[in-house]
Coordinates of C-alpha atoms and ligand atoms in Angstrom, one line a residue:
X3 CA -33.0 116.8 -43.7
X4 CA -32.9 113.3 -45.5
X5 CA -35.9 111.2 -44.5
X6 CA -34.9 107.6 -44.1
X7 CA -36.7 105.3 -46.4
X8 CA -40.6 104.1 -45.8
X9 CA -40.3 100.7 -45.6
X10 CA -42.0 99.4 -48.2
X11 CA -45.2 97.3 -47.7
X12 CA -45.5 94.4 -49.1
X13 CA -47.3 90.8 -49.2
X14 CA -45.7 88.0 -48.3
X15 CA -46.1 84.6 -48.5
X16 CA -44.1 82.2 -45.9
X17 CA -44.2 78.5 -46.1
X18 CA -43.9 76.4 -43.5
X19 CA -44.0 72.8 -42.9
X20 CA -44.3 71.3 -39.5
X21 CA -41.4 68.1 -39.2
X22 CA -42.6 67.6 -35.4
X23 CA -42.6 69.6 -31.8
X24 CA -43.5 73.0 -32.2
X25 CA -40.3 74.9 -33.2
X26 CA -40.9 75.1 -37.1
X27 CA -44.8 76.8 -36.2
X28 CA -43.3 78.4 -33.5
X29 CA -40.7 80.2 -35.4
X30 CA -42.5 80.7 -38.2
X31 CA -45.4 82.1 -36.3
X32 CA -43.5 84.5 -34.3
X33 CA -41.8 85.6 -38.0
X34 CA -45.9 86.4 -39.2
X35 CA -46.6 88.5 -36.1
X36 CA -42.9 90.4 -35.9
X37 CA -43.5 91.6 -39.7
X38 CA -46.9 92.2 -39.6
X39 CA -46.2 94.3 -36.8
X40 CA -44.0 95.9 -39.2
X41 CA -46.5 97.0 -41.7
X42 CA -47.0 93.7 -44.0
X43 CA -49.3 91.5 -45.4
X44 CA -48.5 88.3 -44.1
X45 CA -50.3 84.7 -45.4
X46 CA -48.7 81.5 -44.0
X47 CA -49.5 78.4 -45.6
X48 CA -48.8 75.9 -43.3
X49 CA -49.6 72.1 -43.7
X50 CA -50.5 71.4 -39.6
X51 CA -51.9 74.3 -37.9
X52 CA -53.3 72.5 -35.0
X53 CA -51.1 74.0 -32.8
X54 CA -52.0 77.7 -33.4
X55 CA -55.1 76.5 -31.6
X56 CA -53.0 77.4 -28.2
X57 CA -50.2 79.3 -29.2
X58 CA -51.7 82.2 -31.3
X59 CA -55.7 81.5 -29.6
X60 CA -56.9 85.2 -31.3
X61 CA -54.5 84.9 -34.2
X62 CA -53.1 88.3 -35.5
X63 CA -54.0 91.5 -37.8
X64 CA -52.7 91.2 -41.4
X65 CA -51.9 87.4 -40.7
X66 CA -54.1 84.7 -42.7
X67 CA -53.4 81.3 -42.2
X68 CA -53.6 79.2 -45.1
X69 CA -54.3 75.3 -45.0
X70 CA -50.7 74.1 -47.7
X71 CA -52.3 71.1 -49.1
X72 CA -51.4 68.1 -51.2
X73 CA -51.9 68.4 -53.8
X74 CA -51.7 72.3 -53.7
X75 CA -54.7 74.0 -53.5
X76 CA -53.8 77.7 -54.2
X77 CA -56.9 79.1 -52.3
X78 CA -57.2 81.2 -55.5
X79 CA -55.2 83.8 -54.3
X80 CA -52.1 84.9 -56.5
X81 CA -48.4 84.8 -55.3
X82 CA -47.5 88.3 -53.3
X83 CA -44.0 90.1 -53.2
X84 CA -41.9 87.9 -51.1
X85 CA -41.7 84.4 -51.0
X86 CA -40.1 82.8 -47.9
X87 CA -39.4 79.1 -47.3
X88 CA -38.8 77.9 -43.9
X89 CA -36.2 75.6 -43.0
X90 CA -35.5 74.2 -46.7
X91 CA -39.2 73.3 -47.4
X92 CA -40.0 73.3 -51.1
X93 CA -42.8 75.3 -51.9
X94 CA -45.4 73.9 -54.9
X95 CA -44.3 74.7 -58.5
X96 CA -47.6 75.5 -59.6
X97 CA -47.1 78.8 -56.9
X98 CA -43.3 79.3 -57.8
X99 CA -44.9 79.2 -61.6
X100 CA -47.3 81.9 -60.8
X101 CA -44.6 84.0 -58.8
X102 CA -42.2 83.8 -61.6
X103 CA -44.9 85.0 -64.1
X104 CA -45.6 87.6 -62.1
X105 CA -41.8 89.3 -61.9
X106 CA -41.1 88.2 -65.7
X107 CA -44.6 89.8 -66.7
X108 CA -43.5 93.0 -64.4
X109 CA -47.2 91.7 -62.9
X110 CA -47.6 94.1 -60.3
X111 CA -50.5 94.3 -58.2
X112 CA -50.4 98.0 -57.5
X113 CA -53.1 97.9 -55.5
X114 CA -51.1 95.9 -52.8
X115 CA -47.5 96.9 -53.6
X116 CA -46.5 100.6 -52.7
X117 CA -43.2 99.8 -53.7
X118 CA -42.6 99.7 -57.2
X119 CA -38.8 99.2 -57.5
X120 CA -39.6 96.2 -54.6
X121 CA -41.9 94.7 -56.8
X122 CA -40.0 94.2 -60.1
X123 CA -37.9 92.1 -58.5
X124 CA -37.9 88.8 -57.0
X125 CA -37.7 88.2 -53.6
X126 CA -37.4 84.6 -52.1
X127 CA -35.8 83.9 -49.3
X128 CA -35.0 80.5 -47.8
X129 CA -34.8 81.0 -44.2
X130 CA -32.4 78.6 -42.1
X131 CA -32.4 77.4 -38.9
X132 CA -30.8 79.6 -35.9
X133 CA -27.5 78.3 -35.1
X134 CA -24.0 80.3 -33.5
X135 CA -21.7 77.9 -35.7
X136 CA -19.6 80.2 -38.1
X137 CA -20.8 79.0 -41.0
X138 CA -23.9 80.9 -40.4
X139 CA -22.3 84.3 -41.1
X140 CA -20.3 82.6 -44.0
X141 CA -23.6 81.8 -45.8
X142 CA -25.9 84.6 -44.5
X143 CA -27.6 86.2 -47.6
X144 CA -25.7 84.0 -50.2
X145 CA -27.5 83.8 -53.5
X146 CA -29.1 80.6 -54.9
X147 CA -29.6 81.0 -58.5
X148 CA -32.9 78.3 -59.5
X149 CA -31.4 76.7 -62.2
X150 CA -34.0 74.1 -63.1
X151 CA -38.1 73.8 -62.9
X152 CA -40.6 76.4 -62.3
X153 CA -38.6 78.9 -60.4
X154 CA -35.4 78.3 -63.3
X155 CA -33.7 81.7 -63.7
X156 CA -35.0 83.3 -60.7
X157 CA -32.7 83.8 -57.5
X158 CA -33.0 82.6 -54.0
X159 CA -31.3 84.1 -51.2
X160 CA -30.2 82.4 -48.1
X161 CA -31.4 84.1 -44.4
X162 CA -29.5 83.2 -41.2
X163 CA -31.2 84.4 -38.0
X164 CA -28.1 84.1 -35.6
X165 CA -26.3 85.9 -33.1
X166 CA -23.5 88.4 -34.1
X167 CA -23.9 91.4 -36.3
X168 CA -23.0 89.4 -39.7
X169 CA -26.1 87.5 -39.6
X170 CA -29.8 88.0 -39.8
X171 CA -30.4 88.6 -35.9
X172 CA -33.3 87.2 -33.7
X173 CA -36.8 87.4 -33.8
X174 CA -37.7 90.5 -30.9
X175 CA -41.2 92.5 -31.4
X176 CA -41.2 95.9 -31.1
X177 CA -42.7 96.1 -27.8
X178 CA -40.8 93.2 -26.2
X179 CA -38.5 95.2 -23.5
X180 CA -41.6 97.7 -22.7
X181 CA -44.3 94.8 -22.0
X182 CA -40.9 93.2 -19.8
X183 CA -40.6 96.2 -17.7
X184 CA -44.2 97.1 -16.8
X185 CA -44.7 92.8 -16.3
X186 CA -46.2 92.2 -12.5
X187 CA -45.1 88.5 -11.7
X188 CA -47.4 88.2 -9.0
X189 CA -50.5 89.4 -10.6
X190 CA -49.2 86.7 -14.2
X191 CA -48.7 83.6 -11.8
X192 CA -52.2 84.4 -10.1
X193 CA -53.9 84.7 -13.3
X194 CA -52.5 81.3 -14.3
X195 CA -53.7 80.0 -11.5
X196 CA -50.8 79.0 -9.8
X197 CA -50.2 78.8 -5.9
X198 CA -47.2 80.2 -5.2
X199 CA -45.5 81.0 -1.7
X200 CA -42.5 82.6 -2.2
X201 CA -40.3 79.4 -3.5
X202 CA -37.7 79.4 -6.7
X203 CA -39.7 78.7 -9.6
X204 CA -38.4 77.1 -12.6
X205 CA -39.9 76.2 -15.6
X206 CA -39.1 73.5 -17.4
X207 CA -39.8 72.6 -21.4
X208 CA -37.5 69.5 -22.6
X209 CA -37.4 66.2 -24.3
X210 CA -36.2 63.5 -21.9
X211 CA -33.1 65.1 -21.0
X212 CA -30.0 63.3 -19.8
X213 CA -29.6 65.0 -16.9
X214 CA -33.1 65.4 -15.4
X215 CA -32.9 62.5 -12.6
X216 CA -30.1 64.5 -11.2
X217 CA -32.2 67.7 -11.3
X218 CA -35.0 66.3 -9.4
X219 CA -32.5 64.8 -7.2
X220 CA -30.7 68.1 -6.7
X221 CA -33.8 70.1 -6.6
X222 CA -35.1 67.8 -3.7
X223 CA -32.6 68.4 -1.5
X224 CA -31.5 71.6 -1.8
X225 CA -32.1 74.4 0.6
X226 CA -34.1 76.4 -1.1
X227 CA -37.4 75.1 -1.9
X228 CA -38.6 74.9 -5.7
X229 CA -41.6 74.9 -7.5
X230 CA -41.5 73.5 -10.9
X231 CA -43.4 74.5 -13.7
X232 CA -43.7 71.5 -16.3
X233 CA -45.0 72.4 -19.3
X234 CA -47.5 69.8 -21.2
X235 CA -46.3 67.5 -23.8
X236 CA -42.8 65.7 -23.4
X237 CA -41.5 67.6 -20.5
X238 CA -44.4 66.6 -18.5
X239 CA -44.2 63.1 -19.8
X240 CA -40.7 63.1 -18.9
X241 CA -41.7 64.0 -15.3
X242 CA -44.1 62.0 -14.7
X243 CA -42.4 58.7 -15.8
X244 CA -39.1 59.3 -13.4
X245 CA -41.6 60.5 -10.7
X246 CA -43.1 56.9 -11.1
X247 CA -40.0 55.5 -11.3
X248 CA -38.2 57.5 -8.3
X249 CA -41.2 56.7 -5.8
X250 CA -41.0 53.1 -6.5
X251 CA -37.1 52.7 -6.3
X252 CA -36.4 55.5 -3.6
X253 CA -39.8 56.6 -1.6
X254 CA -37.7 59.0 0.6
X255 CA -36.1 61.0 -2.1
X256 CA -38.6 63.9 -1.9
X257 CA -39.0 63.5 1.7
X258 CA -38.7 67.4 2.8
X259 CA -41.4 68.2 -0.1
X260 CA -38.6 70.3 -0.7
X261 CA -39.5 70.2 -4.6
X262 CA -43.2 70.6 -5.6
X263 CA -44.7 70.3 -8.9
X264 CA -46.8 72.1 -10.9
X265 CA -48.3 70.5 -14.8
X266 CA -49.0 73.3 -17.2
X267 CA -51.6 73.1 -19.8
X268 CA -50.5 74.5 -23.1
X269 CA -49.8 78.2 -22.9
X270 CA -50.2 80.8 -25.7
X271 CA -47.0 82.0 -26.9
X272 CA -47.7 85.0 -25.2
X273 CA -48.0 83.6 -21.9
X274 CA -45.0 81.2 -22.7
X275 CA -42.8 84.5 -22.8
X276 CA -44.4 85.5 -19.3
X277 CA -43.5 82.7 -17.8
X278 CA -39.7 82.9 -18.9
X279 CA -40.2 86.2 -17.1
X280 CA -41.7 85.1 -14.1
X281 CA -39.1 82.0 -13.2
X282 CA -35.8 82.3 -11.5
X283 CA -34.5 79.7 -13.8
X284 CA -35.4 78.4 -17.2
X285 CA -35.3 75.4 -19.4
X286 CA -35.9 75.5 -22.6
X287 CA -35.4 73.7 -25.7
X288 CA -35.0 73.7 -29.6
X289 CA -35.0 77.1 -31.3
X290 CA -37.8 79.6 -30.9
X291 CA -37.9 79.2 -26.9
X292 CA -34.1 79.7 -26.3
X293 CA -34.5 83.1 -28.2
X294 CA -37.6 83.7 -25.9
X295 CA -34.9 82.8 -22.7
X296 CA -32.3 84.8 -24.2
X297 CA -35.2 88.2 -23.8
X298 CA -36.3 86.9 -20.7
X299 CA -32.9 87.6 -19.6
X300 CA -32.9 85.1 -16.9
X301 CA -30.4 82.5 -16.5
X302 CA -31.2 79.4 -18.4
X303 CA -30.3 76.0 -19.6
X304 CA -30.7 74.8 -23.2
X305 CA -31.4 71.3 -24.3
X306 CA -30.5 71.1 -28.1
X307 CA -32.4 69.5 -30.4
X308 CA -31.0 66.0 -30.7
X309 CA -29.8 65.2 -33.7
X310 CA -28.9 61.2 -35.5
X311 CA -25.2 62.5 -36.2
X312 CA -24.8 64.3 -33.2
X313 CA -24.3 67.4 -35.3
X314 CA -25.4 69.1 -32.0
X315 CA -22.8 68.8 -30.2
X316 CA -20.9 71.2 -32.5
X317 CA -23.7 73.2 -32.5
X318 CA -24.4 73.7 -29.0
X319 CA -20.8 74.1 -28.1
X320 CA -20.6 77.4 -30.4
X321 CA -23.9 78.6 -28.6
X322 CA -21.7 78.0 -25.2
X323 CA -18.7 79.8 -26.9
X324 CA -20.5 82.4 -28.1
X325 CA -22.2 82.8 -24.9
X326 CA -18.8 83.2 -22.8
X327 CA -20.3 80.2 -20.9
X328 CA -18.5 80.3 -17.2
X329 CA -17.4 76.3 -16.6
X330 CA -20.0 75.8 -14.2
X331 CA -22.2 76.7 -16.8
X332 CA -21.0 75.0 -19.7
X333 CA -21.0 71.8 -17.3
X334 CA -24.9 71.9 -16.8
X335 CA -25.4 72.7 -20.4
X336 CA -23.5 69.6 -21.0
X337 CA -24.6 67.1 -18.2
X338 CA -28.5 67.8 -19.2
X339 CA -27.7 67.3 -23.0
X340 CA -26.1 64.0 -22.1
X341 CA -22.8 65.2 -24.1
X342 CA -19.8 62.3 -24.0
X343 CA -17.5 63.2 -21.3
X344 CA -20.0 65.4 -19.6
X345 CA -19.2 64.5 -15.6
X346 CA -22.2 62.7 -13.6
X347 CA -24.4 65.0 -11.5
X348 CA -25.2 64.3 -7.9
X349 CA -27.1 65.7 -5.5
X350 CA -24.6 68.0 -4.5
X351 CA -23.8 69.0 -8.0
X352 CA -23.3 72.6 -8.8
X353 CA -26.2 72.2 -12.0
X354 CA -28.6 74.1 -10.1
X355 CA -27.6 75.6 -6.4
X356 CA -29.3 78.9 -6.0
X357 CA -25.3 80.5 -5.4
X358 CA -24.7 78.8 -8.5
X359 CA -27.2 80.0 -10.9
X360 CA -27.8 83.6 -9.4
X361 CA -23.8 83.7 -10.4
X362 CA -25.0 83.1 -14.0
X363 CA -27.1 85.9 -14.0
X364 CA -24.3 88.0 -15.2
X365 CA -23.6 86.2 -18.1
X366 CA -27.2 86.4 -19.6
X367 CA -27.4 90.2 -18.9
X368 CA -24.2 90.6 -20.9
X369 CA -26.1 88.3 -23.5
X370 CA -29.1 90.2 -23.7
X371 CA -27.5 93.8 -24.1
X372 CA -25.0 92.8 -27.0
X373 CA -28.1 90.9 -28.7
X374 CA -30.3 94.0 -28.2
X375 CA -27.7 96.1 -29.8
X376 CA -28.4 94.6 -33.4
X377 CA -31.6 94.7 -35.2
X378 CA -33.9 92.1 -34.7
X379 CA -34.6 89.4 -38.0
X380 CA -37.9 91.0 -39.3
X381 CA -36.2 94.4 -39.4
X382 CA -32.5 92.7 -41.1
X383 CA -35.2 91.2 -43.4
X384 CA -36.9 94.5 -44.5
X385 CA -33.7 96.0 -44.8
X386 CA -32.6 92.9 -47.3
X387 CA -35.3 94.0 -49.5
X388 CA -34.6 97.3 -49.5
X389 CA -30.8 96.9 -50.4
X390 CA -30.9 94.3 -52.5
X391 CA -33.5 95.7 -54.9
Ligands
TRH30 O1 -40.9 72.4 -29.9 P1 -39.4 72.6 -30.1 O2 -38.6 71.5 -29.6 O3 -39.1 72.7 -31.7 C1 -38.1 72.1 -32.4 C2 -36.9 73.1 -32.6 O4 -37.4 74.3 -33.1 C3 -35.9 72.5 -33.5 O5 -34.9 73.4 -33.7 C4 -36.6 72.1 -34.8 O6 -35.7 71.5 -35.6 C5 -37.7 71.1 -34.4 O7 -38.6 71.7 -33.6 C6 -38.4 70.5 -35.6 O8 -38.9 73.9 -29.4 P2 -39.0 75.4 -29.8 O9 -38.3 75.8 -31.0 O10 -38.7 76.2 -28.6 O11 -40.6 75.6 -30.1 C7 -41.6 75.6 -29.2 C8 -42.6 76.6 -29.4 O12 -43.8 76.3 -28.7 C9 -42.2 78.0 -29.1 O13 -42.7 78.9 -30.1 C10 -42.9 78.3 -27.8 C11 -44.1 77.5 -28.0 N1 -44.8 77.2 -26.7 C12 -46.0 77.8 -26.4 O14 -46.5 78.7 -27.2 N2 -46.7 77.4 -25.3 C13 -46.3 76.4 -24.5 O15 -46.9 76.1 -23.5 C14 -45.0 75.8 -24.8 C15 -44.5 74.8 -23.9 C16 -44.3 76.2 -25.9

């Protein structure tokens, strides 16, 4: 019988430069640990890596972090097999020069590279952001020929993570649905350190969303009592100003202590995914922690990353449409993204009743199983390789 090919173990290099927040780390980060687990050599060169401090605390095996300096500093290490720049950043031409020398050269390290038909070749990929607009299918592994400057006559190839089969997939590790399935909530939120009775918990990671007075107003007098878990940063921020502002303008509104708080401190990524798990409802925000929602498998609501031309909007309305959104749904989606035309949201609002949202749960199951049907983005990646060389 045919064995399926080894997959080929190789060095990579990843660049990554931090814009703000923590999505372009995050993602890139997560990328690192989900190939490594893979069997490669990862080295990310990264040019702030203060916030691996708390997301990746013991770091990971076959991942080196690498300080990306101007002006470059190469760490006097030599280019690997795959070069990968994330989100469109341009990576020094002293290390393309080197990279280039080595294919042209046929300079193999055959110490590192078991692979020798891999090797000849180049590999540089430009990774792009995750988005469910069609033109990320179009443009999924397009070539880039480098026609100019250190790289000239080499060949880039364009990577789009997304959400159908005709694009690069999602970040998932290996052992995401196992670690899921033996998780005790309990025994996670106790660790944390957090008090909890028995109420709806949600968790809550945004920017200063549109629609967050009306979810504290909602929250407040609904039935069901909540806890919310405010993560640190701008979502606490964002809480703590309306909560100021709220007590002064309306001391009553939280009268039946119906809604209680709870400030986070920064979470490793790790515990970040557990807390998707433990919460009834989610929201999340940007890139890498509305793929961490979609695993959780719990319902959620996405605030977009905002952007000056409101190329958002188009953006998250093809996440909702590929999503088979439900109108209730696509109406919270829309209210706490502050879309024009989105309807005001009361306290009586259907954004987030418990009826409401446990009849969402349906739609993110669906979600989850056709996602977990396609391979994941490290694997699509490896297979890439494989194929194209
Ligand atoms: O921080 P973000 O808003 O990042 C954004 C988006 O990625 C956006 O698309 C991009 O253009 C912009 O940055 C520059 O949201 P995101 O993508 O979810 O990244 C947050 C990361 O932080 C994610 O990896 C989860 C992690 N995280 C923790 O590890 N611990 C925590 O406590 C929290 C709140 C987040």
């Amino acid at each position: 019988m045919n064995q399926p090919p080894a997959t080929p173990k190789l060095h990579w290099d990843i660049f990554c430069h931090v814009v703000d927040n923590f999505g372009d780390i995050g993602v890139c980060w997560r990328l690192c640990v989900n190939l490594a687990q893979r069997g490669q050599t990862v080295r990310l060169w990264v040019d702030d890596a203060s916030a691996l401090a708390w997301m990746a605390p013991v770091g990971a095996p076959s991942v080196q972090v690498l300080a990306w300096t101007t002006p470059f500093d190469a760490h006097g290490v030599t280019p690997g097999d795959v070069l990968v720049e994330a989100f469109g950043c341009d990576i020094d031409p002293e290390f393309i020069a080197g990279y280039a020398l080595s294919i042209t050269a046929g300079g193999l390290d055959l110490g590192f590279c078991q692979d020798l038909v891999v090797c000849q070749k180049c590999i540089w990929i430009n990774l792009e952001y995750l988005t469910a607009e069609s033109y990320a299918a179009r443009c999924h592994t397009l070539p880039s020929p480098v026609m100019s400057g250190a790289g000239m006559g080499l060949t880039k190839h364009f990577f789009y993570p997304g959400f159908t089969t005709d694009t690069g997939g999602l970040l998932r590790e290996p052992d995401v649905l196992t670690r899921q399935a033996s998780f005790d909530r309990a025994a996670w939120l106790a660790k944390q350190g957090i008090g909890w009775q028995g109420q709806r918990l949600i968790s809550l990671f945004c920017y200063e969303p549109p629609g967050l007075p009306a979810l504290l107003n909602a929250l407040a007098a609904d039935a069901v009592p909540t806890l919310l878990l405010v993560t640190a940063g701008r979502a606490s921020a964002a809480v703590q100003q309306l909560l100021d502002d709220e007590n002064d303008l309306k001391p009553l509104w939280n009268n039946g202590k119906q809604l209680s708080f709870l400030y986070l401190p920064n979470l490793s990524q790790n515990d970040f995914d557990q807390l998707l798990w433990a919460c009834d409802l989610n929201f999340v925000r940007g890139e890498d922690s509305l793929v961490r929602a979609l695993w959780a498998g719990k319902p959620f609501i996405w605030q977009i990353y905002p952007q000056h031309d409101d190329a958002h909007h188009a953006k998250l309305q093809a996440f909702l449409e590929w999503l088979q959104a439900p109108a209730s749904l696509r109406q919270a989606y829309e209210v706490w993204n502050g879309l024009p035309g989105a309807r005001s949201v009361g306290a009586s609002s259907p954004l987030i009743t418990f009826e409401v949202v446990q009849a969402w749960q349906a739609t993110f199951a669906q979600a989850r199983e056709s996602l977990l049907a396609h391979d994941d983005l490290a694997s699509q990646l490896l297979d890439f390789i494989a194929k194209t060389n």
